[in-house]
């Protein structure tokens, strides 16, 4: 079955500290991989995506993610968290063929302490 | 570029009424749009896939007669919640696939908060 697992429901990080949000997927083929961020009451903003090529992907707001095929993982990282990064983060996978919907993880809530 | 809008952003209605939500791709053509539903503190659940000019494909458990989807043009899809009830209160988000884009990249609208009294 196709699925996305985000093991951490809630993470609290001190401002300035590094961050890693975990994402594991189960998919029949090599998927497209995405990370989205959602602020309360808002829609989704794409942070970064992986389609092919370099497995270390750079995104907006200083985020990066690394695709590890052997571990079926696509973890999101940021070296220094800012208070404005507090939000809900969703990992998603999608098929390579067009016209198919994304499968989302349950999300990780990030809180940033001062 | 690649902006998706939704209207309205927030709607409150009485139980039994119908509500229409619009999803527009503002600067690109979208042959496929998706409708998701998100309950508080939960993830997005796909409701249906909408293809321009054809009937929508609904996910298991989603009532097609209750959630009417129309995708009449390459830039507009509508979701009508018919005879809404309080349990239909949720955050509805659409996404659109850029027809000329690489792979399966989708762009999301800002969402519509539906509250049924």
PDB file of C-alpha atoms in Angstrom:
ATOM      1  CA  UNK A   1       0.000   0.000   0.000  1.00  0.00           C
ATOM      2  CA  UNK A   2       1.150   3.508  -0.716  1.00  0.00           C
ATOM      3  CA  UNK A   3       1.679   5.599   2.367  1.00  0.00           C
ATOM      4  CA  UNK A   4       3.674   8.366   3.956  1.00  0.00           C
ATOM      5  CA  UNK A   5       4.758   8.254   7.568  1.00  0.00           C
ATOM      6  CA  UNK A   6       5.830  11.226   9.587  1.00  0.00           C
ATOM      7  CA  UNK A   7       6.796   9.642  12.909  1.00  0.00           C
ATOM      8  CA  UNK A   8       6.899  12.847  14.913  1.00  0.00           C
ATOM      9  CA  UNK A   9       3.543  14.447  15.603  1.00  0.00           C
ATOM     10  CA  UNK A  10       4.970  17.428  17.460  1.00  0.00           C
ATOM     11  CA  UNK A  11       8.512  18.751  17.754  1.00  0.00           C
ATOM     12  CA  UNK A  12       9.759  21.683  19.788  1.00  0.00           C
ATOM     13  CA  UNK A  13      13.059  23.274  18.857  1.00  0.00           C
ATOM     14  CA  UNK A  14      14.867  26.224  20.350  1.00  0.00           C
ATOM     15  CA  UNK A  15      15.309  29.203  18.097  1.00  0.00           C
ATOM     16  CA  UNK A  16      18.673  28.972  16.388  1.00  0.00           C
ATOM     17  CA  UNK A  17      18.919  25.235  16.830  1.00  0.00           C
ATOM     18  CA  UNK A  18      18.980  22.780  13.958  1.00  0.00           C
ATOM     19  CA  UNK A  19      15.898  20.893  12.816  1.00  0.00           C
ATOM     20  CA  UNK A  20      15.220  17.573  11.185  1.00  0.00           C
ATOM     21  CA  UNK A  21      11.716  16.362  10.345  1.00  0.00           C
ATOM     22  CA  UNK A  22      11.420  12.747   9.366  1.00  0.00           C
ATOM     23  CA  UNK A  23       9.482  11.319   6.473  1.00  0.00           C
ATOM     24  CA  UNK A  24       9.321   7.723   5.315  1.00  0.00           C
ATOM     25  CA  UNK A  25       7.307   6.496   2.406  1.00  0.00           C
ATOM     26  CA  UNK A  26       6.034   3.248   0.998  1.00  0.00           C
ATOM     27  CA  UNK A  27       5.569   3.333  -2.735  1.00  0.00           C
ATOM     28  CA  UNK A  28       5.604   0.863  -5.574  1.00  0.00           C
ATOM     29  CA  UNK A  29       7.990   2.833  -7.735  1.00  0.00           C
ATOM     30  CA  UNK A  30      10.287   5.787  -7.376  1.00  0.00           C
ATOM     31  CA  UNK A  31       7.982   8.601  -6.447  1.00  0.00           C
ATOM     32  CA  UNK A  32       8.101  12.328  -6.637  1.00  0.00           C
ATOM     33  CA  UNK A  33       8.605  13.728  -3.139  1.00  0.00           C
ATOM     34  CA  UNK A  34       7.474  17.005  -1.654  1.00  0.00           C
ATOM     35  CA  UNK A  35       7.567  18.971   1.557  1.00  0.00           C
ATOM     36  CA  UNK A  36       4.869  21.547   2.258  1.00  0.00           C
ATOM     37  CA  UNK A  37       4.404  23.984   5.117  1.00  0.00           C
ATOM     38  CA  UNK A  38       1.046  25.201   6.394  1.00  0.00           C
ATOM     39  CA  UNK A  39       0.447  28.053   8.792  1.00  0.00           C
ATOM     40  CA  UNK A  40      -2.784  28.013  10.836  1.00  0.00           C
ATOM     41  CA  UNK A  41      -5.826  28.581   8.656  1.00  0.00           C
ATOM     42  CA  UNK A  42      -3.729  28.853   5.536  1.00  0.00           C
ATOM     43  CA  UNK A  43      -3.133  26.764   2.447  1.00  0.00           C
ATOM     44  CA  UNK A  44      -0.028  24.801   1.621  1.00  0.00           C
ATOM     45  CA  UNK A  45       3.250  26.328   0.553  1.00  0.00           C
ATOM     46  CA  UNK A  46       5.749  24.190  -1.289  1.00  0.00           C
ATOM     47  CA  UNK A  47       9.110  24.127   0.457  1.00  0.00           C
ATOM     48  CA  UNK A  48      10.928  21.833  -1.923  1.00  0.00           C
ATOM     49  CA  UNK A  49      10.512  18.872  -4.204  1.00  0.00           C
ATOM     50  CA  UNK A  50      12.513  15.957  -5.517  1.00  0.00           C
ATOM     51  CA  UNK A  51      11.943  14.577  -8.967  1.00  0.00           C
ATOM     52  CA  UNK A  52      15.327  13.171  -9.968  1.00  0.00           C
ATOM     53  CA  UNK A  53      19.037  13.918  -9.970  1.00  0.00           C
ATOM     54  CA  UNK A  54      20.903  15.210  -6.957  1.00  0.00           C
ATOM     55  CA  UNK A  55      19.422  13.581  -3.891  1.00  0.00           C
ATOM     56  CA  UNK A  56      20.055  16.643  -1.735  1.00  0.00           C
ATOM     57  CA  UNK A  57      17.428  19.204  -2.587  1.00  0.00           C
ATOM     58  CA  UNK A  58      17.492  22.838  -1.617  1.00  0.00           C
ATOM     59  CA  UNK A  59      14.273  24.672  -0.968  1.00  0.00           C
ATOM     60  CA  UNK A  60      12.967  27.998   0.161  1.00  0.00           C
ATOM     61  CA  UNK A  61      13.484  29.571   3.564  1.00  0.00           C
ATOM     62  CA  UNK A  62      16.775  27.747   4.080  1.00  0.00           C
ATOM     63  CA  UNK A  63      15.290  24.251   4.089  1.00  0.00           C
ATOM     64  CA  UNK A  64      16.825  21.229   2.457  1.00  0.00           C
ATOM     65  CA  UNK A  65      15.878  17.579   2.186  1.00  0.00           C
ATOM     66  CA  UNK A  66      17.736  14.435   1.285  1.00  0.00           C
ATOM     67  CA  UNK A  67      16.250  11.553  -0.653  1.00  0.00           C
ATOM     68  CA  UNK A  68      17.594   8.222   0.532  1.00  0.00           C
ATOM     69  CA  UNK A  69      16.254   5.464  -1.645  1.00  0.00           C
ATOM     70  CA  UNK A  70      17.687   2.663   0.500  1.00  0.00           C
ATOM     71  CA  UNK A  71      15.860   3.982   3.536  1.00  0.00           C
ATOM     72  CA  UNK A  72      12.731   5.175   1.706  1.00  0.00           C
ATOM     73  CA  UNK A  73      13.195   8.477   3.447  1.00  0.00           C
ATOM     74  CA  UNK A  74      13.018  12.134   2.570  1.00  0.00           C
ATOM     75  CA  UNK A  75      13.913  14.018   5.729  1.00  0.00           C
ATOM     76  CA  UNK A  76      13.647  17.784   5.942  1.00  0.00           C
ATOM     77  CA  UNK A  77      16.407  19.793   7.572  1.00  0.00           C
ATOM     78  CA  UNK A  78      17.234  23.335   8.494  1.00  0.00           C
ATOM     79  CA  UNK A  79      20.496  24.358  10.188  1.00  0.00           C
ATOM     80  CA  UNK A  80      19.062  27.214  12.232  1.00  0.00           C
ATOM     81  CA  UNK A  81      15.385  27.545  13.027  1.00  0.00           C
ATOM     82  CA  UNK A  82      13.629  30.895  13.253  1.00  0.00           C
ATOM     83  CA  UNK A  83      10.534  31.605  15.302  1.00  0.00           C
ATOM     84  CA  UNK A  84       8.619  32.180  12.061  1.00  0.00           C
ATOM     85  CA  UNK A  85       9.210  28.547  11.090  1.00  0.00           C
ATOM     86  CA  UNK A  86       6.614  27.418  13.619  1.00  0.00           C
ATOM     87  CA  UNK A  87       3.928  25.725  11.511  1.00  0.00           C
ATOM     88  CA  UNK A  88       2.635  22.373  10.317  1.00  0.00           C
ATOM     89  CA  UNK A  89       4.853  20.468   7.924  1.00  0.00           C
ATOM     90  CA  UNK A  90       3.606  17.844   5.510  1.00  0.00           C
ATOM     91  CA  UNK A  91       5.574  15.343   3.504  1.00  0.00           C
ATOM     92  CA  UNK A  92       3.899  14.067   0.358  1.00  0.00           C
ATOM     93  CA  UNK A  93       4.580  11.582  -2.390  1.00  0.00           C
ATOM     94  CA  UNK A  94       3.195  11.412  -5.874  1.00  0.00           C
ATOM     95  CA  UNK A  95       3.388   9.169  -8.868  1.00  0.00           C
ATOM     96  CA  UNK A  96       5.498  10.127 -11.815  1.00  0.00           C
ATOM     97  CA  UNK A  97       2.586   9.919 -14.179  1.00  0.00           C
ATOM     98  CA  UNK A  98       0.587  13.048 -14.539  1.00  0.00           C
ATOM     99  CA  UNK A  99      -2.907  13.413 -13.231  1.00  0.00           C
ATOM    100  CA  UNK A 100      -2.520  11.530  -9.978  1.00  0.00           C
ATOM    101  CA  UNK A 101      -3.062  13.016  -6.573  1.00  0.00           C
ATOM    102  CA  UNK A 102      -0.484  13.340  -3.845  1.00  0.00           C
ATOM    103  CA  UNK A 103      -0.463  11.202  -0.746  1.00  0.00           C
ATOM    104  CA  UNK A 104       0.199  13.166   2.408  1.00  0.00           C
ATOM    105  CA  UNK A 105       1.664  12.233   5.730  1.00  0.00           C
ATOM    106  CA  UNK A 106      -0.206  13.192   8.881  1.00  0.00           C
ATOM    107  CA  UNK A 107       2.035  16.163   9.419  1.00  0.00           C
ATOM    108  CA  UNK A 108       4.465  17.352  12.068  1.00  0.00           C
ATOM    109  CA  UNK A 109       3.736  20.403  14.159  1.00  0.00           C
ATOM    110  CA  UNK A 110       6.826  22.462  14.781  1.00  0.00           C
ATOM    111  CA  UNK A 111       6.985  24.752  17.776  1.00  0.00           C
ATOM    112  CA  UNK A 112       9.907  27.106  18.271  1.00  0.00           C
ATOM    113  CA  UNK A 113      10.897  28.162  21.753  1.00  0.00           C
ATOM    114  CA  UNK A 114      12.876  31.281  22.531  1.00  0.00           C
TER     115      UNK A 114
ATOM    116  CA  UNK B   1       3.410  32.225 -11.753  1.00  0.00           C
ATOM    117  CA  UNK B   2       1.440  29.052 -11.003  1.00  0.00           C
ATOM    118  CA  UNK B   3      -1.091  30.649  -8.698  1.00  0.00           C
ATOM    119  CA  UNK B   4      -4.255  28.906  -7.617  1.00  0.00           C
ATOM    120  CA  UNK B   5      -7.066  30.818  -5.997  1.00  0.00           C
ATOM    121  CA  UNK B   6     -10.112  29.680  -4.079  1.00  0.00           C
ATOM    122  CA  UNK B   7     -13.319  31.521  -3.432  1.00  0.00           C
ATOM    123  CA  UNK B   8     -14.683  32.051  -0.919  1.00  0.00           C
ATOM    124  CA  UNK B   9     -11.926  31.800   1.654  1.00  0.00           C
ATOM    125  CA  UNK B  10     -14.440  31.380   4.434  1.00  0.00           C
ATOM    126  CA  UNK B  11     -18.143  30.571   4.429  1.00  0.00           C
ATOM    127  CA  UNK B  12     -20.695  30.022   7.137  1.00  0.00           C
ATOM    128  CA  UNK B  13     -24.029  28.533   6.195  1.00  0.00           C
ATOM    129  CA  UNK B  14     -27.098  27.007   7.741  1.00  0.00           C
ATOM    130  CA  UNK B  15     -27.659  23.300   7.777  1.00  0.00           C
ATOM    131  CA  UNK B  16     -29.474  22.122   4.660  1.00  0.00           C
ATOM    132  CA  UNK B  17     -28.157  24.776   2.320  1.00  0.00           C
ATOM    133  CA  UNK B  18     -25.734  24.252  -0.547  1.00  0.00           C
ATOM    134  CA  UNK B  19     -22.358  25.894  -0.845  1.00  0.00           C
ATOM    135  CA  UNK B  20     -20.230  26.310  -3.943  1.00  0.00           C
ATOM    136  CA  UNK B  21     -16.460  26.645  -3.749  1.00  0.00           C
ATOM    137  CA  UNK B  22     -14.452  27.775  -6.749  1.00  0.00           C
ATOM    138  CA  UNK B  23     -10.908  26.807  -7.573  1.00  0.00           C
ATOM    139  CA  UNK B  24      -9.122  28.756 -10.278  1.00  0.00           C
ATOM    140  CA  UNK B  25      -5.712  28.458 -11.834  1.00  0.00           C
ATOM    141  CA  UNK B  26      -4.886  32.088 -12.491  1.00  0.00           C
ATOM    142  CA  UNK B  27      -1.968  31.942 -14.843  1.00  0.00           C
ATOM    143  CA  UNK B  28      -1.850  28.446 -16.238  1.00  0.00           C
ATOM    144  CA  UNK B  29      -4.092  25.786 -17.667  1.00  0.00           C
ATOM    145  CA  UNK B  30      -4.896  22.827 -15.512  1.00  0.00           C
ATOM    146  CA  UNK B  31      -6.286  19.703 -17.094  1.00  0.00           C
ATOM    147  CA  UNK B  32      -6.491  18.090 -13.688  1.00  0.00           C
ATOM    148  CA  UNK B  33      -7.535  19.552 -10.377  1.00  0.00           C
ATOM    149  CA  UNK B  34      -7.811  17.807  -7.056  1.00  0.00           C
ATOM    150  CA  UNK B  35     -10.060  18.446  -4.098  1.00  0.00           C
ATOM    151  CA  UNK B  36      -8.845  17.674  -0.598  1.00  0.00           C
ATOM    152  CA  UNK B  37     -10.468  17.915   2.777  1.00  0.00           C
ATOM    153  CA  UNK B  38      -8.648  18.643   5.981  1.00  0.00           C
ATOM    154  CA  UNK B  39     -10.069  18.230   9.459  1.00  0.00           C
ATOM    155  CA  UNK B  40      -8.507  20.165  12.335  1.00  0.00           C
ATOM    156  CA  UNK B  41      -5.058  18.956  13.254  1.00  0.00           C
ATOM    157  CA  UNK B  42      -5.177  16.318  10.551  1.00  0.00           C
ATOM    158  CA  UNK B  43      -3.684  15.725   7.155  1.00  0.00           C
ATOM    159  CA  UNK B  44      -5.194  16.326   3.755  1.00  0.00           C
ATOM    160  CA  UNK B  45      -7.458  13.614   2.472  1.00  0.00           C
ATOM    161  CA  UNK B  46      -8.145  13.379  -1.227  1.00  0.00           C
ATOM    162  CA  UNK B  47     -11.837  13.654  -2.040  1.00  0.00           C
ATOM    163  CA  UNK B  48     -11.856  13.587  -5.808  1.00  0.00           C
ATOM    164  CA  UNK B  49      -9.890  14.097  -8.972  1.00  0.00           C
ATOM    165  CA  UNK B  50     -11.392  16.495 -11.466  1.00  0.00           C
ATOM    166  CA  UNK B  51     -10.507  16.346 -15.132  1.00  0.00           C
ATOM    167  CA  UNK B  52     -11.553  19.061 -17.512  1.00  0.00           C
ATOM    168  CA  UNK B  53     -14.521  18.064 -19.602  1.00  0.00           C
ATOM    169  CA  UNK B  54     -15.178  14.756 -17.901  1.00  0.00           C
ATOM    170  CA  UNK B  55     -16.742  13.406 -14.749  1.00  0.00           C
ATOM    171  CA  UNK B  56     -14.803  13.586 -11.546  1.00  0.00           C
ATOM    172  CA  UNK B  57     -13.328  10.489  -9.972  1.00  0.00           C
ATOM    173  CA  UNK B  58     -14.273  10.191  -6.318  1.00  0.00           C
ATOM    174  CA  UNK B  59     -12.335   8.451  -3.600  1.00  0.00           C
ATOM    175  CA  UNK B  60     -13.917   5.624  -1.721  1.00  0.00           C
ATOM    176  CA  UNK B  61     -16.300   6.855   0.919  1.00  0.00           C
ATOM    177  CA  UNK B  62     -16.902  10.258  -0.667  1.00  0.00           C
ATOM    178  CA  UNK B  63     -20.509  10.776  -1.696  1.00  0.00           C
ATOM    179  CA  UNK B  64     -20.582  12.011  -5.262  1.00  0.00           C
ATOM    180  CA  UNK B  65     -24.153  13.223  -4.938  1.00  0.00           C
ATOM    181  CA  UNK B  66     -23.236  15.310  -1.940  1.00  0.00           C
ATOM    182  CA  UNK B  67     -19.987  16.737  -3.208  1.00  0.00           C
ATOM    183  CA  UNK B  68     -20.654  17.813  -6.778  1.00  0.00           C
ATOM    184  CA  UNK B  69     -17.603  18.644  -8.809  1.00  0.00           C
ATOM    185  CA  UNK B  70     -17.598  20.451 -12.109  1.00  0.00           C
ATOM    186  CA  UNK B  71     -14.498  21.164 -14.175  1.00  0.00           C
ATOM    187  CA  UNK B  72     -15.932  23.061 -17.096  1.00  0.00           C
ATOM    188  CA  UNK B  73     -12.788  24.826 -18.232  1.00  0.00           C
ATOM    189  CA  UNK B  74      -9.030  24.498 -18.022  1.00  0.00           C
ATOM    190  CA  UNK B  75      -8.874  27.131 -15.324  1.00  0.00           C
ATOM    191  CA  UNK B  76     -11.920  26.485 -13.155  1.00  0.00           C
ATOM    192  CA  UNK B  77     -13.212  23.659 -11.034  1.00  0.00           C
ATOM    193  CA  UNK B  78     -16.076  23.977  -8.588  1.00  0.00           C
ATOM    194  CA  UNK B  79     -17.039  21.912  -5.572  1.00  0.00           C
ATOM    195  CA  UNK B  80     -20.628  22.164  -4.416  1.00  0.00           C
ATOM    196  CA  UNK B  81     -21.492  20.794  -1.018  1.00  0.00           C
ATOM    197  CA  UNK B  82     -25.186  20.001  -1.278  1.00  0.00           C
ATOM    198  CA  UNK B  83     -27.496  20.005   1.720  1.00  0.00           C
ATOM    199  CA  UNK B  84     -24.623  20.759   4.009  1.00  0.00           C
ATOM    200  CA  UNK B  85     -24.641  19.484   7.582  1.00  0.00           C
ATOM    201  CA  UNK B  86     -22.428  20.331  10.542  1.00  0.00           C
ATOM    202  CA  UNK B  87     -20.277  17.263   9.923  1.00  0.00           C
ATOM    203  CA  UNK B  88     -19.337  18.765   6.552  1.00  0.00           C
ATOM    204  CA  UNK B  89     -17.606  21.615   8.339  1.00  0.00           C
ATOM    205  CA  UNK B  90     -13.992  21.406   7.313  1.00  0.00           C
ATOM    206  CA  UNK B  91     -11.150  23.051   5.435  1.00  0.00           C
ATOM    207  CA  UNK B  92     -11.380  22.332   1.727  1.00  0.00           C
ATOM    208  CA  UNK B  93      -8.267  22.730  -0.404  1.00  0.00           C
ATOM    209  CA  UNK B  94      -7.912  22.368  -4.137  1.00  0.00           C
ATOM    210  CA  UNK B  95      -4.805  21.822  -6.171  1.00  0.00           C
ATOM    211  CA  UNK B  96      -4.131  22.089  -9.861  1.00  0.00           C
ATOM    212  CA  UNK B  97      -1.655  20.312 -11.997  1.00  0.00           C
ATOM    213  CA  UNK B  98       0.219  22.490 -14.418  1.00  0.00           C
ATOM    214  CA  UNK B  99      -0.441  20.888 -17.783  1.00  0.00           C
ATOM    215  CA  UNK B 100       2.919  21.808 -19.197  1.00  0.00           C
ATOM    216  CA  UNK B 101       4.891  21.201 -16.059  1.00  0.00           C
ATOM    217  CA  UNK B 102       7.445  18.591 -15.207  1.00  0.00           C
ATOM    218  CA  UNK B 103       6.249  15.436 -13.626  1.00  0.00           C
ATOM    219  CA  UNK B 104       3.364  15.677 -11.289  1.00  0.00           C
ATOM    220  CA  UNK B 105       3.884  19.017  -9.633  1.00  0.00           C
ATOM    221  CA  UNK B 106       0.727  20.518  -8.240  1.00  0.00           C
ATOM    222  CA  UNK B 107      -0.083  23.955  -6.935  1.00  0.00           C
ATOM    223  CA  UNK B 108      -2.412  24.422  -4.027  1.00  0.00           C
ATOM    224  CA  UNK B 109      -5.070  26.990  -3.376  1.00  0.00           C
ATOM    225  CA  UNK B 110      -5.269  28.826  -0.048  1.00  0.00           C
ATOM    226  CA  UNK B 111      -8.222  26.764   1.115  1.00  0.00           C
ATOM    227  CA  UNK B 112     -11.837  27.422   2.040  1.00  0.00           C
ATOM    228  CA  UNK B 113     -13.056  27.153   5.600  1.00  0.00           C
ATOM    229  CA  UNK B 114     -16.637  25.858   5.639  1.00  0.00           C
ATOM    230  CA  UNK B 115     -18.659  26.101   8.816  1.00  0.00           C
ATOM    231  CA  UNK B 116     -22.144  24.624   8.815  1.00  0.00           C
ATOM    232  CA  UNK B 117     -24.360  25.732  11.673  1.00  0.00           C
TER     233      UNK B 117
END
